[in-house]
């Protein structure tokens, strides 16, 4: 059930957020590698990840209600 909630929340993220969370958090790939693939700086990937995590928390709370 929790995995389904997480999958649903991930699907609701903007594509760039979903991509960063999938690559960095789920696939455990290095930020530098992900940054190069996305043609972004490491700092940009870190910020995208922070924003994605914030949005995921919001979505998970909404889905739980």
C-alpha positions as YAML, in Angstrom:
chain: A
units: angstrom
residues:
- id: 1
  name: UNK
  ca: [0.00, 0.00, 0.00]
- id: 2
  name: UNK
  ca: [2.79, 2.44, 0.89]
- id: 3
  name: UNK
  ca: [4.67, 1.59, -2.29]
- id: 4
  name: UNK
  ca: [1.55, 2.28, -4.33]
- id: 5
  name: UNK
  ca: [1.17, 5.68, -2.63]
- id: 6
  name: UNK
  ca: [4.78, 6.52, -3.39]
- id: 7
  name: UNK
  ca: [4.43, 5.42, -7.02]
- id: 8
  name: UNK
  ca: [1.27, 7.50, -7.38]
- id: 9
  name: UNK
  ca: [2.96, 10.55, -5.85]
- id: 10
  name: UNK
  ca: [6.01, 10.12, -8.09]
- id: 11
  name: UNK
  ca: [3.78, 9.99, -11.15]
- id: 12
  name: UNK
  ca: [2.28, 13.33, -10.14]
- id: 13
  name: UNK
  ca: [5.63, 15.13, -9.96]
- id: 14
  name: UNK
  ca: [6.80, 17.34, -12.81]
- id: 15
  name: UNK
  ca: [9.00, 15.27, -15.16]
- id: 16
  name: UNK
  ca: [12.30, 16.89, -14.13]
- id: 17
  name: UNK
  ca: [11.57, 16.28, -10.43]
- id: 18
  name: UNK
  ca: [10.57, 12.69, -11.13]
- id: 19
  name: UNK
  ca: [13.73, 12.17, -13.17]
- id: 20
  name: UNK
  ca: [16.02, 13.50, -10.44]
- id: 21
  name: UNK
  ca: [14.33, 11.53, -7.64]
- id: 22
  name: UNK
  ca: [14.36, 8.34, -9.71]
- id: 23
  name: UNK
  ca: [18.01, 8.63, -10.70]
- id: 24
  name: UNK
  ca: [19.49, 9.95, -7.46]
- id: 25
  name: UNK
  ca: [17.27, 8.42, -4.77]
- id: 26
  name: UNK
  ca: [15.90, 5.23, -6.28]
- id: 27
  name: UNK
  ca: [18.76, 4.25, -8.61]
- id: 28
  name: UNK
  ca: [21.36, 5.69, -6.18]
- id: 29
  name: UNK
  ca: [23.35, 7.30, -8.97]
- id: 30
  name: UNK
  ca: [25.89, 10.04, -8.24]
- id: 31
  name: UNK
  ca: [24.65, 13.62, -8.48]
- id: 32
  name: UNK
  ca: [27.50, 14.50, -10.83]
- id: 33
  name: UNK
  ca: [26.50, 11.77, -13.25]
- id: 34
  name: UNK
  ca: [22.85, 12.84, -13.18]
- id: 35
  name: UNK
  ca: [23.84, 16.48, -13.63]
- id: 36
  name: UNK
  ca: [25.86, 15.62, -16.74]
- id: 37
  name: UNK
  ca: [23.00, 13.58, -18.21]
- id: 38
  name: UNK
  ca: [20.50, 16.39, -17.60]
- id: 39
  name: UNK
  ca: [22.97, 19.07, -18.72]
- id: 40
  name: UNK
  ca: [22.60, 20.86, -15.38]
- id: 41
  name: UNK
  ca: [25.05, 21.81, -12.67]
- id: 42
  name: UNK
  ca: [25.42, 19.67, -9.55]
- id: 43
  name: UNK
  ca: [23.94, 22.56, -7.57]
- id: 44
  name: UNK
  ca: [20.90, 22.66, -9.84]
- id: 45
  name: UNK
  ca: [20.35, 18.92, -9.39]
- id: 46
  name: UNK
  ca: [20.60, 19.32, -5.61]
- id: 47
  name: UNK
  ca: [18.00, 22.11, -5.68]
- id: 48
  name: UNK
  ca: [15.70, 20.13, -7.96]
- id: 49
  name: UNK
  ca: [15.98, 17.21, -5.54]
- id: 50
  name: UNK
  ca: [15.13, 19.40, -2.55]
- id: 51
  name: UNK
  ca: [12.11, 20.83, -4.33]
- id: 52
  name: UNK
  ca: [11.05, 17.37, -5.49]
- id: 53
  name: UNK
  ca: [11.23, 16.03, -1.94]
- id: 54
  name: UNK
  ca: [9.13, 18.95, -0.69]
- id: 55
  name: UNK
  ca: [6.51, 18.32, -3.36]
- id: 56
  name: UNK
  ca: [6.55, 14.58, -2.68]
- id: 57
  name: UNK
  ca: [5.84, 15.24, 1.01]
- id: 58
  name: UNK
  ca: [2.89, 17.43, 0.03]
- id: 59
  name: UNK
  ca: [1.53, 14.87, -2.42]
- id: 60
  name: UNK
  ca: [1.90, 11.98, 0.02]
- id: 61
  name: UNK
  ca: [0.01, 13.96, 2.64]
- id: 62
  name: UNK
  ca: [-2.77, 14.72, 0.13]
- id: 63
  name: UNK
  ca: [-2.99, 11.08, -0.96]
- id: 64
  name: UNK
  ca: [-3.19, 9.94, 2.69]
- id: 65
  name: UNK
  ca: [-6.21, 12.17, 3.36]
...
